mmCIF file of C-alpha atoms in Angstrom:
data_model
loop_
_atom_site.group_PDB
_atom_site.id
_atom_site.type_symbol
_atom_site.label_atom_id
_atom_site.label_comp_id
_atom_site.label_asym_id
_atom_site.label_seq_id
_atom_site.Cartn_x
_atom_site.Cartn_y
_atom_site.Cartn_z
ATOM 1 C CA MET I 28 146.182 -116.709 -118.163
ATOM 2 C CA LYS I 29 149.281 -117.378 -116.116
ATOM 3 C CA ARG I 30 151.421 -116.989 -119.209
ATOM 4 C CA SER I 31 149.921 -113.595 -120.039
ATOM 5 C CA LYS I 32 150.585 -112.367 -116.484
ATOM 6 C CA ARG I 33 154.191 -113.491 -116.766
ATOM 7 C CA LEU I 34 154.619 -111.621 -120.069
ATOM 8 C CA LEU I 35 153.070 -108.512 -118.545
ATOM 9 C CA LYS I 36 155.547 -108.580 -115.645
ATOM 10 C CA THR I 37 158.461 -109.057 -118.022
ATOM 11 C CA HIS I 38 157.317 -106.102 -120.112
ATOM 12 C CA LYS I 39 157.013 -103.892 -117.086
ATOM 13 C CA ALA I 40 160.439 -104.946 -115.848
ATOM 14 C CA SER I 41 162.024 -104.171 -119.218
ATOM 15 C CA LYS I 42 160.387 -100.748 -119.251
ATOM 16 C CA GLY I 43 161.723 -100.109 -115.705
ATOM 17 C CA THR I 44 165.211 -101.127 -116.778
ATOM 18 C CA THR I 45 165.021 -98.769 -119.731
ATOM 19 C CA LYS I 46 163.987 -95.937 -117.421
ATOM 20 C CA ILE I 47 166.877 -96.668 -115.023
ATOM 21 C CA ALA I 48 169.307 -96.719 -117.941
ATOM 22 C CA LYS I 49 167.996 -93.398 -119.178
ATOM 23 C CA THR I 50 168.257 -91.954 -115.703
ATOM 24 C CA LYS I 51 171.866 -93.130 -115.408
ATOM 25 C CA ASN I 52 172.729 -91.612 -118.789
ATOM 26 C CA ASN I 53 171.142 -88.340 -117.757
ATOM 27 C CA CYS I 54 173.015 -88.442 -114.454
ATOM 28 C CA SER I 55 176.315 -89.052 -116.193
ATOM 29 C CA ARG I 56 175.716 -86.201 -118.585
ATOM 30 C CA SER I 57 174.703 -83.893 -115.754
ATOM 31 C CA THR I 58 177.664 -85.085 -113.704
ATOM 32 C CA GLY I 59 179.989 -84.248 -116.556
ATOM 33 C CA ARG I 60 178.573 -80.761 -116.725
ATOM 34 C CA SER I 61 178.613 -80.293 -112.961
ATOM 35 C CA GLY I 62 182.103 -81.754 -112.803
ATOM 36 C CA THR I 63 183.291 -79.069 -115.139
ATOM 37 C CA GLN I 64 181.576 -76.473 -113.008
ATOM 38 C CA THR I 65 183.025 -77.988 -109.836
ATOM 39 C CA SER I 66 186.540 -77.963 -111.227
ATOM 40 C CA GLU I 67 186.086 -74.348 -112.227
ATOM 41 C CA THR I 68 184.761 -73.512 -108.762
ATOM 42 C CA SER I 69 187.591 -75.349 -107.014
ATOM 43 C CA ALA I 70 190.120 -73.528 -109.152
ATOM 44 C CA GLU I 71 188.560 -70.221 -108.123
ATOM 45 C CA CYS I 72 188.566 -71.276 -104.441
ATOM 46 C CA LYS I 73 192.172 -72.358 -104.692
ATOM 47 C CA GLN I 74 193.101 -69.034 -106.212
ATOM 48 C CA SER I 75 191.187 -67.089 -103.563
ATOM 49 C CA ASN I 76 192.747 -69.194 -100.815
ATOM 50 C CA GLU I 77 196.210 -68.503 -102.162
ATOM 51 C CA GLU I 78 195.419 -64.780 -102.270
ATOM 52 C CA SER I 79 194.057 -64.861 -98.713
ATOM 53 C CA ASP I 80 197.139 -66.759 -97.518
ATOM 54 C CA THR I 81 199.362 -64.128 -99.076
ATOM 55 C CA GLU I 82 197.253 -61.418 -97.428
ATOM 56 C CA SER I 83 197.500 -63.140 -94.068
ATOM 57 C CA VAL I 84 201.270 -63.110 -94.197
ATOM 58 C CA LYS I 85 201.336 -59.503 -95.290
ATOM 59 C CA THR I 86 198.851 -58.106 -92.787
ATOM 60 C CA GLY I 87 200.015 -60.001 -89.742
ATOM 61 C CA PRO I 88 199.015 -62.699 -87.333
ATOM 62 C CA HIS I 89 195.407 -61.628 -86.692
ATOM 63 C CA ILE I 90 194.289 -62.685 -90.169
ATOM 64 C CA HIS I 91 196.641 -65.635 -89.914
ATOM 65 C CA ARG I 92 194.880 -66.724 -86.714
ATOM 66 C CA THR I 93 191.336 -66.741 -88.170
ATOM 67 C CA GLN I 94 192.238 -68.448 -91.426
ATOM 68 C CA ARG I 95 194.667 -71.095 -90.218
ATOM 69 C CA VAL I 96 193.692 -72.148 -86.745
ATOM 70 C CA ASP I 97 190.080 -71.098 -86.322
ATOM 71 C CA SER I 98 189.235 -74.245 -84.336
ATOM 72 C CA ILE I 99 191.871 -73.778 -81.589
ATOM 73 C CA ASN I 100 191.112 -72.009 -78.357
ATOM 74 C CA ILE I 101 194.333 -70.112 -78.026
ATOM 75 C CA GLU I 102 193.756 -68.967 -74.483
ATOM 76 C CA GLN I 103 193.544 -72.557 -73.276
ATOM 77 C CA GLN I 104 197.073 -73.089 -74.552
ATOM 78 C CA LYS I 105 198.396 -70.255 -72.403
ATOM 79 C CA THR I 106 197.562 -71.102 -68.830
ATOM 80 C CA THR I 107 200.795 -71.334 -66.880
ATOM 81 C CA ASP I 108 202.396 -68.165 -65.565
ATOM 82 C CA VAL I 109 205.950 -68.587 -64.468
ATOM 83 C CA ALA I 110 207.647 -67.902 -61.203
ATOM 84 C CA GLY I 111 211.047 -69.053 -60.156
ATOM 85 C CA SER I 112 213.717 -70.374 -62.404
ATOM 86 C CA SER I 113 215.020 -72.983 -64.745
ATOM 87 C CA ASN I 114 212.522 -74.665 -67.088
ATOM 88 C CA ASP I 115 209.622 -73.423 -64.960
ATOM 89 C CA ASP I 116 210.197 -70.083 -66.682
ATOM 90 C CA ILE I 117 208.639 -71.525 -69.829
ATOM 91 C CA SER I 118 204.859 -71.541 -69.728
ATOM 92 C CA ASP I 119 202.630 -74.339 -71.034
ATOM 93 C CA ARG I 120 201.796 -72.401 -74.164
ATOM 94 C CA TYR I 121 205.123 -73.610 -75.520
ATOM 95 C CA ARG I 122 204.399 -77.241 -74.732
ATOM 96 C CA SER I 123 201.149 -77.712 -76.635
ATOM 97 C CA SER I 124 199.926 -80.560 -78.805
ATOM 98 C CA PRO I 125 201.273 -81.120 -82.340
ATOM 99 C CA GLY I 126 198.472 -78.897 -83.704
ATOM 100 C CA GLY I 127 199.823 -76.038 -81.649
ATOM 101 C CA THR I 128 198.673 -72.487 -81.239
ATOM 102 C CA THR I 129 198.491 -69.949 -84.008
ATOM 103 C CA GLU I 130 202.008 -68.782 -83.347
ATOM 104 C CA GLU I 131 203.323 -72.342 -83.328
ATOM 105 C CA VAL I 132 201.646 -73.051 -86.669
ATOM 106 C CA PHE I 133 203.344 -69.956 -88.035
ATOM 107 C CA VAL I 134 206.659 -71.068 -86.586
ATOM 108 C CA SER I 135 206.393 -74.559 -88.051
ATOM 109 C CA GLN I 136 205.643 -73.195 -91.502
ATOM 110 C CA GLY I 137 207.282 -69.841 -91.057
ATOM 111 C CA THR I 138 210.577 -70.314 -92.833
ATOM 112 C CA GLN I 139 208.933 -71.182 -96.141
ATOM 113 C CA GLU I 140 206.236 -68.523 -95.843
ATOM 114 C CA LEU I 141 208.567 -65.713 -94.856
ATOM 115 C CA LYS I 142 211.053 -66.543 -97.596
ATOM 116 C CA ARG I 143 208.293 -66.911 -100.201
ATOM 117 C CA ASN I 144 206.788 -63.615 -99.096
ATOM 118 C CA GLU I 145 210.200 -61.950 -99.305
ATOM 119 C CA ARG I 146 210.526 -63.106 -102.914
ATOM 120 C CA GLN I 147 206.990 -62.090 -103.888
ATOM 121 C CA SER I 148 206.689 -58.780 -102.085
ATOM 122 C CA PRO I 149 209.026 -56.324 -100.381
ATOM 123 C CA THR I 150 206.531 -56.050 -97.495
ATOM 124 C CA MET I 151 207.467 -58.305 -94.563
ATOM 125 C CA PRO I 152 205.168 -59.282 -91.701
ATOM 126 C CA ASN I 153 205.658 -57.427 -88.438
ATOM 127 C CA LEU I 154 208.386 -59.534 -86.818
ATOM 128 C CA PHE I 155 208.124 -57.479 -83.640
ATOM 129 C CA TYR I 156 204.455 -58.251 -83.112
ATOM 130 C CA GLN I 157 203.832 -59.507 -79.551
ATOM 131 C CA ASP I 158 200.974 -61.801 -78.564
ATOM 132 C CA ASN I 159 198.963 -61.628 -75.341
ATOM 133 C CA ASP I 160 201.953 -63.018 -73.432
ATOM 134 C CA GLY I 161 204.331 -60.506 -74.956
ATOM 135 C CA ASP I 162 206.134 -63.149 -77.030
ATOM 136 C CA THR I 163 207.432 -62.429 -80.492
ATOM 137 C CA TYR I 164 207.932 -65.018 -83.217
ATOM 138 C CA LEU I 165 211.575 -65.181 -82.116
ATOM 139 C CA HIS I 166 210.654 -66.053 -78.517
ATOM 140 C CA ILE I 167 208.436 -68.919 -79.648
ATOM 141 C CA ALA I 168 210.823 -70.183 -82.312
ATOM 142 C CA ILE I 169 213.584 -70.458 -79.675
ATOM 143 C CA VAL I 170 211.451 -72.430 -77.237
ATOM 144 C CA GLN I 171 210.242 -74.672 -80.057
ATOM 145 C CA CYS I 172 213.940 -75.288 -80.936
ATOM 146 C CA ASN I 173 213.362 -74.264 -84.547
ATOM 147 C CA GLN I 174 216.969 -73.256 -85.158
ATOM 148 C CA SER I 175 216.648 -72.508 -88.857
ATOM 149 C CA LEU I 176 213.786 -70.084 -88.246
ATOM 150 C CA VAL I 177 215.611 -68.541 -85.281
ATOM 151 C CA ARG I 178 218.628 -67.803 -87.465
ATOM 152 C CA PHE I 179 216.408 -66.280 -90.129
ATOM 153 C CA LEU I 180 214.582 -64.082 -87.612
ATOM 154 C CA VAL I 181 217.821 -63.010 -85.901
ATOM 155 C CA GLN I 182 219.280 -61.879 -89.212
ATOM 156 C CA ALA I 183 216.063 -60.009 -90.021
ATOM 157 C CA MET I 184 215.743 -58.360 -86.588
ATOM 158 C CA LYS I 185 219.296 -57.688 -85.402
ATOM 159 C CA GLU I 186 219.625 -54.381 -87.219
ATOM 160 C CA THR I 187 216.612 -53.070 -85.288
ATOM 161 C CA LYS I 188 216.339 -54.810 -81.921
ATOM 162 C CA LEU I 189 216.781 -58.309 -80.518
ATOM 163 C CA ASP I 190 216.132 -57.584 -76.840
ATOM 164 C CA VAL I 191 212.344 -57.613 -76.855
ATOM 165 C CA TYR I 192 210.864 -58.395 -73.422
ATOM 166 C CA ASN I 193 207.805 -60.584 -72.994
ATOM 167 C CA ASN I 194 205.404 -60.242 -70.055
ATOM 168 C CA LEU I 195 207.840 -62.123 -67.808
ATOM 169 C CA ARG I 196 210.620 -59.728 -68.810
ATOM 170 C CA GLN I 197 212.402 -62.463 -70.726
ATOM 171 C CA THR I 198 214.397 -61.643 -73.818
ATOM 172 C CA PRO I 199 215.051 -64.269 -76.498
ATOM 173 C CA LEU I 200 218.519 -64.728 -74.949
ATOM 174 C CA HIS I 201 216.995 -65.607 -71.561
ATOM 175 C CA LEU I 202 214.887 -68.308 -73.218
ATOM 176 C CA ALA I 203 217.829 -69.678 -75.194
ATOM 177 C CA VAL I 204 219.769 -70.040 -71.915
ATOM 178 C CA ILE I 205 216.875 -71.655 -70.032
ATOM 179 C CA THR I 206 216.354 -74.209 -72.811
ATOM 180 C CA GLY I 207 220.084 -74.959 -72.922
ATOM 181 C CA GLN I 208 220.646 -74.202 -76.618
ATOM 182 C CA GLU I 209 224.329 -73.338 -76.755
ATOM 183 C CA ASN I 210 224.446 -72.552 -80.493
ATOM 184 C CA LEU I 211 221.563 -70.083 -80.257
ATOM 185 C CA VAL I 212 223.122 -68.438 -77.196
ATOM 186 C CA ARG I 213 226.330 -67.884 -79.149
ATOM 187 C CA GLU I 214 224.466 -66.517 -82.168
ATOM 188 C CA LEU I 215 222.322 -64.141 -80.113
ATOM 189 C CA ILE I 216 225.309 -62.758 -78.177
ATOM 190 C CA GLN I 217 227.375 -62.358 -81.330
ATOM 191 C CA SER I 218 224.418 -60.623 -83.018
ATOM 192 C CA GLY I 219 224.254 -58.015 -80.275
ATOM 193 C CA SER I 220 221.886 -59.313 -77.592
ATOM 194 C CA ASP I 221 222.341 -57.667 -74.200
ATOM 195 C CA ILE I 222 224.278 -60.137 -72.026
ATOM 196 C CA ASN I 223 223.333 -58.186 -68.866
ATOM 197 C CA ALA I 224 219.581 -57.966 -69.491
ATOM 198 C CA LEU I 225 217.528 -58.587 -66.337
ATOM 199 C CA ASP I 226 214.383 -60.691 -66.161
ATOM 200 C CA ARG I 227 211.609 -60.032 -63.641
ATOM 201 C CA ASN I 228 213.676 -61.678 -60.878
ATOM 202 C CA GLY I 229 216.736 -59.554 -61.642
ATOM 203 C CA GLN I 230 218.527 -62.493 -63.266
ATOM 204 C CA THR I 231 220.974 -62.062 -66.109
ATOM 205 C CA PRO I 232 221.515 -64.887 -68.623
ATOM 206 C CA LEU I 233 224.621 -65.857 -66.608
ATOM 207 C CA HIS I 234 222.513 -66.137 -63.443
ATOM 208 C CA LEU I 235 220.108 -68.475 -65.229
ATOM 209 C CA ALA I 236 222.914 -70.596 -66.671
ATOM 210 C CA CYS I 237 224.550 -71.017 -63.244
ATOM 211 C CA GLN I 238 221.253 -71.717 -61.554
ATOM 212 C CA GLY I 239 220.380 -74.368 -64.122
ATOM 213 C CA GLY I 240 223.832 -75.949 -64.009
ATOM 214 C CA HIS I 241 224.378 -75.379 -67.750
ATOM 215 C CA VAL I 242 228.161 -75.663 -67.985
ATOM 216 C CA ASN I 243 228.067 -75.504 -71.792
ATOM 217 C CA ILE I 244 226.055 -72.274 -71.716
ATOM 218 C CA VAL I 245 228.434 -70.672 -69.199
ATOM 219 C CA LYS I 246 231.307 -71.746 -71.433
ATOM 220 C CA ALA I 247 229.593 -70.129 -74.441
ATOM 221 C CA ILE I 248 229.145 -66.870 -72.516
ATOM 222 C CA TYR I 249 232.762 -67.090 -71.335
ATOM 223 C CA GLU I 250 234.084 -67.510 -74.887
ATOM 224 C CA CYS I 251 231.793 -64.899 -76.445
ATOM 225 C CA THR I 252 232.940 -62.264 -73.928
ATOM 226 C CA ALA I 253 236.621 -63.248 -73.909
ATOM 227 C CA ALA I 254 237.624 -60.331 -76.132
ATOM 228 C CA ASP I 255 236.007 -57.776 -73.810
ATOM 229 C CA ARG I 256 235.384 -58.862 -70.222
ATOM 230 C CA SER I 257 233.968 -55.442 -69.342
ATOM 231 C CA ARG I 258 230.990 -56.287 -71.527
ATOM 232 C CA LEU I 259 229.815 -58.790 -68.881
ATOM 233 C CA ASN I 260 228.815 -57.816 -65.334
ATOM 234 C CA VAL I 261 229.893 -61.065 -63.703
ATOM 235 C CA ASN I 262 229.259 -59.784 -60.167
ATOM 236 C CA ALA I 263 225.691 -58.608 -60.766
ATOM 237 C CA LYS I 264 223.248 -59.557 -57.997
ATOM 238 C CA ASN I 265 219.685 -60.638 -58.596
ATOM 239 C CA PHE I 266 216.732 -59.383 -56.546
ATOM 240 C CA GLU I 267 217.542 -61.970 -53.855
ATOM 241 C CA GLY I 268 221.040 -60.529 -53.569
ATOM 242 C CA LEU I 269 222.837 -63.509 -55.137
ATOM 243 C CA SER I 270 225.597 -63.285 -57.727
ATOM 244 C CA PRO I 271 226.211 -65.923 -60.426
ATOM 245 C CA LEU I 272 229.037 -67.317 -58.243
ATOM 246 C CA HIS I 273 226.619 -67.837 -55.353
ATOM 247 C CA LEU I 274 224.204 -69.697 -57.642
ATOM 248 C CA ALA I 275 227.001 -71.821 -59.114
ATOM 249 C CA THR I 276 228.065 -72.707 -55.557
ATOM 250 C CA ILE I 277 224.547 -73.693 -54.565
ATOM 251 C CA CYS I 278 224.455 -75.847 -57.702
ATOM 252 C CA GLY I 279 227.643 -77.527 -56.449
ATOM 253 C CA ASN I 280 229.470 -77.931 -59.759
ATOM 254 C CA ARG I 281 233.215 -77.222 -59.488
ATOM 255 C CA ASP I 282 233.630 -76.782 -63.261
ATOM 256 C CA LEU I 283 230.881 -74.178 -63.210
ATOM 257 C CA ILE I 284 232.434 -72.389 -60.227
ATOM 258 C CA GLY I 285 235.884 -72.420 -61.829
ATOM 259 C CA MET I 286 234.586 -70.928 -65.055
ATOM 260 C CA VAL I 287 232.749 -68.114 -63.268
ATOM 261 C CA ILE I 288 235.877 -67.320 -61.223
ATOM 262 C CA SER I 289 237.910 -67.292 -64.444
ATOM 263 C CA MET I 290 235.485 -64.707 -65.841
ATOM 264 C CA GLY I 291 236.641 -62.360 -63.100
ATOM 265 C CA ALA I 292 234.098 -63.010 -60.350
ATOM 266 C CA ASP I 293 235.002 -61.761 -56.866
ATOM 267 C CA ILE I 294 235.640 -64.992 -54.955
ATOM 268 C CA ASN I 295 234.812 -63.332 -51.606
ATOM 269 C CA ILE I 296 231.721 -61.444 -52.767
ATOM 270 C CA LYS I 297 228.959 -61.255 -50.147
ATOM 271 C CA ASP I 298 225.304 -61.777 -50.875
ATOM 272 C CA ALA I 299 223.053 -58.795 -50.211
ATOM 273 C CA SER I 300 220.732 -60.469 -47.731
ATOM 274 C CA SER I 301 223.081 -61.791 -45.027
ATOM 275 C CA GLY I 302 226.613 -61.032 -46.166
ATOM 276 C CA ARG I 303 227.506 -64.682 -46.773
ATOM 277 C CA THR I 304 230.270 -65.456 -49.237
ATOM 278 C CA ALA I 305 230.233 -68.373 -51.644
ATOM 279 C CA LEU I 306 232.402 -70.232 -49.106
ATOM 280 C CA HIS I 307 229.704 -69.775 -46.454
ATOM 281 C CA HIS I 308 227.150 -71.267 -48.855
ATOM 282 C CA ALA I 309 229.466 -74.170 -49.663
ATOM 283 C CA VAL I 310 229.995 -74.945 -45.955
ATOM 284 C CA GLU I 311 226.250 -74.753 -45.300
ATOM 285 C CA SER I 312 225.533 -77.198 -48.105
ATOM 286 C CA GLY I 313 228.091 -79.619 -46.643
ATOM 287 C CA ARG I 314 229.981 -80.022 -49.919
ATOM 288 C CA TYR I 315 233.507 -80.766 -48.732
ATOM 289 C CA HIS I 316 235.000 -80.869 -52.252
ATOM 290 C CA VAL I 317 233.542 -77.450 -53.102
ATOM 291 C CA VAL I 318 234.832 -75.907 -49.867
ATOM 292 C CA GLU I 319 238.273 -77.360 -50.552
ATOM 293 C CA TYR I 320 238.186 -76.014 -54.115
ATOM 294 C CA PHE I 321 237.310 -72.492 -52.952
ATOM 295 C CA LEU I 322 240.084 -72.507 -50.362
ATOM 296 C CA SER I 323 242.584 -73.767 -52.952
ATOM 297 C CA ARG I 324 241.550 -70.910 -55.270
ATOM 298 C CA GLY I 325 242.278 -68.331 -52.576
ATOM 299 C CA ALA I 326 238.948 -67.797 -50.824
ATOM 300 C CA SER I 327 239.322 -66.316 -47.336
ATOM 301 C CA ALA I 328 238.225 -68.516 -44.450
ATOM 302 C CA ASN I 329 237.789 -65.514 -42.126
ATOM 303 C CA VAL I 330 235.341 -63.249 -43.984
ATOM 304 C CA PRO I 331 232.471 -62.473 -41.585
ATOM 305 C CA THR I 332 228.803 -62.135 -42.462
ATOM 306 C CA PHE I 333 226.796 -59.050 -41.470
ATOM 307 C CA SER I 334 226.310 -60.699 -38.066
ATOM 308 C CA GLY I 335 230.023 -61.477 -37.751
ATOM 309 C CA ASN I 336 229.933 -65.232 -38.400
ATOM 310 C CA THR I 337 232.846 -66.759 -40.307
ATOM 311 C CA PRO I 338 232.611 -70.046 -42.218
ATOM 312 C CA LEU I 339 234.164 -71.659 -39.131
ATOM 313 C CA HIS I 340 231.218 -70.468 -37.017
ATOM 314 C CA THR I 341 228.910 -72.186 -39.487
ATOM 315 C CA ALA I 342 230.871 -75.441 -39.478
ATOM 316 C CA ALA I 343 231.231 -75.423 -35.686
ATOM 317 C CA GLY I 344 227.572 -74.667 -35.118
ATOM 318 C CA ARG I 345 226.638 -77.679 -37.247
ATOM 319 C CA GLN I 346 229.345 -79.887 -35.741
ATOM 320 C CA MET I 347 230.981 -80.580 -39.112
ATOM 321 C CA GLN I 348 234.278 -81.883 -37.785
ATOM 322 C CA GLU I 349 235.877 -82.603 -41.170
ATOM 323 C CA MET I 350 234.915 -79.141 -42.373
ATOM 324 C CA ILE I 351 236.364 -77.618 -39.192
ATOM 325 C CA ASN I 352 239.658 -79.410 -39.758
ATOM 326 C CA LEU I 353 239.748 -78.299 -43.400
ATOM 327 C CA LEU I 354 239.039 -74.658 -42.586
ATOM 328 C CA SER I 355 241.643 -74.746 -39.803
ATOM 329 C CA ARG I 356 244.302 -75.999 -42.226
ATOM 330 C CA TYR I 357 243.632 -72.985 -44.420
ATOM 331 C CA GLY I 358 244.001 -70.495 -41.571
ATOM 332 C CA ALA I 359 240.517 -70.150 -40.096
ATOM 333 C CA ASP I 360 240.829 -68.097 -36.901
ATOM 334 C CA VAL I 361 239.190 -69.786 -33.894
ATOM 335 C CA ASN I 362 239.354 -66.589 -31.823
ATOM 336 C CA VAL I 363 237.094 -64.480 -34.050
ATOM 337 C CA ALA I 364 233.916 -63.544 -32.194
ATOM 338 C CA ASN I 365 230.669 -62.655 -33.908
ATOM 339 C CA MET I 366 228.436 -59.675 -33.104
ATOM 340 C CA GLU I 367 227.088 -61.467 -30.047
ATOM 341 C CA GLY I 368 230.565 -62.229 -28.762
ATOM 342 C CA ASP I 369 230.421 -65.937 -29.566
ATOM 343 C CA LYS I 370 233.491 -67.761 -30.816
ATOM 344 C CA PRO I 371 233.416 -71.044 -32.746
ATOM 345 C CA LYS I 372 232.591 -73.648 -30.116
ATOM 346 C CA VAL I 373 233.609 -76.958 -31.634
ATOM 347 C CA VAL I 374 237.290 -76.365 -32.347
ATOM 348 C CA HIS I 375 239.180 -78.416 -29.747
ATOM 349 C CA GLU I 376 239.292 -81.546 -31.929
ATOM 350 C CA SER I 377 241.028 -79.840 -34.836
ATOM 351 C CA GLU I 378 244.823 -79.719 -34.958
ATOM 352 C CA GLN I 379 244.944 -75.988 -34.644
ATOM 353 C CA GLY I 380 242.329 -76.119 -31.901
ATOM 354 C CA LYS I 381 244.362 -78.691 -30.002
ATOM 355 C CA ARG I 382 247.485 -76.542 -30.185
ATOM 356 C CA GLN I 383 245.614 -73.486 -29.052
ATOM 357 C CA LEU I 384 243.916 -75.418 -26.262
ATOM 358 C CA GLU I 385 247.244 -76.805 -25.014
ATOM 359 C CA SER I 386 248.867 -73.406 -25.019
ATOM 360 C CA SER I 387 245.930 -71.923 -23.153
ATOM 361 C CA ARG I 388 246.187 -74.711 -20.518
ATOM 362 C CA LYS I 389 249.913 -74.072 -20.071
ATOM 363 C CA ARG I 390 249.252 -70.396 -19.568
ATOM 364 C CA ALA I 391 246.545 -71.242 -17.074
ATOM 365 C CA LYS I 392 248.872 -73.533 -15.045
ATOM 366 C CA ARG I 393 251.681 -71.011 -14.532
ATOM 367 C CA PRO I 394 249.898 -68.558 -12.276
ATOM 368 C CA LYS I 395 248.572 -71.447 -10.167
ATOM 369 C CA ALA I 396 252.125 -72.748 -9.525
ATOM 370 C CA SER I 397 253.385 -69.329 -8.384
ATOM 371 C CA SER I 398 250.420 -68.793 -6.102
ATOM 372 C CA SER I 399 250.982 -72.181 -4.401
ATOM 373 C CA ALA I 400 254.651 -71.290 -3.802
ATOM 374 C CA GLU I 401 253.637 -67.995 -2.255
ATOM 375 C CA THR I 402 251.152 -69.686 0.069
ATOM 376 C CA SER I 403 253.808 -72.201 1.221
ATOM 377 C CA LYS I 404 256.199 -69.348 1.985
ATOM 378 C CA LYS I 405 253.518 -67.654 4.008
ATOM 379 C CA LYS I 406 252.972 -70.841 5.987
ATOM 380 C CA ILE I 407 256.706 -71.097 6.730
ATOM 381 C CA ASN I 408 256.811 -67.505 7.867
ATOM 382 C CA LEU I 409 253.840 -68.063 10.090
ATOM 383 C CA GLY I 410 255.561 -71.151 11.577
ATOM 384 C CA ASP I 411 258.692 -69.175 12.293
ATOM 385 C CA GLN I 412 256.670 -66.548 14.035
ATOM 386 C CA LYS I 413 255.078 -69.189 16.264
ATOM 387 C CA VAL I 414 258.469 -70.676 17.170
ATOM 388 C CA THR I 415 259.982 -67.362 18.104
ATOM 389 C CA SER I 416 256.995 -66.424 20.085
#
């Protein structure tokens, strides 16, 4: 009985194995057929994807956005609006994660796509398209430091227009200066970018370079405009009334100051707000070496502000004795009064002040001596009168 049960189980197991084997064979046959279908389907998908990619490049960034970066919330990448200067003029949309925004994806792959599209079709994407922030592909490529793409875009756009303003009134040249990319600054200027273009704060590229302390950028501007200095308005004032020389002085770099002066800047130019010269600003900042450099280059120590204060008034009011001595050596006049009639107060310790003080004391002593002699004579006369009487 037990033996028969064992045989029955073995029989059933063998039948089950046969069924499993048949099922596997059927699966493999069906898989082979479906595999063929899948490969055909994938080929079709690949072809359609390639066509859609080509369409996206042709029709512009809107199709590009939905097909390439549909999972990225672009508005979250663009949160920082800029005010002020230097690198703060670049919003956070340029500093995103490696995935990047739609425009950044285009920039990272743009060289190959644009060149491939140029070979395949005469129709180019709209290179002057501006996103919600007003940036073109060229703006973003510059900030992303993609120099090869920048050169390609400059060559493609220079015949039409390079000075496209974004919402912050920044041209590609402004951004190249802010990011300190000397080679791109040279290429943009040589390709026809406006060197005097103003951003929303009234700053030219030279203003931004001086404000950021970019000596290499100022040198690039200096060399690119050497053939025609009239091309550059070196004395332009921003909306705060400051010229590039004022900003270079506030930065405190003598090389920067020297280069701006060599460009033809007026060394005694006054700012529009208070009438202070660069020398006034240098004295206020307490930079002795900068003050000495300005004086050695011919800056006047007696130019008054709108309220009549000379650099010596500033130094005296702040009790900067070394600065007072320096200004006095270069001819600062201690007798100049401001609009309120005040003269520099702390001058007696300087060499010139000492000389002037001594001379004034001598002049003051003379009339006292003569008056004492006259009084003694009067006393004698009075005595004589008493004797005779």
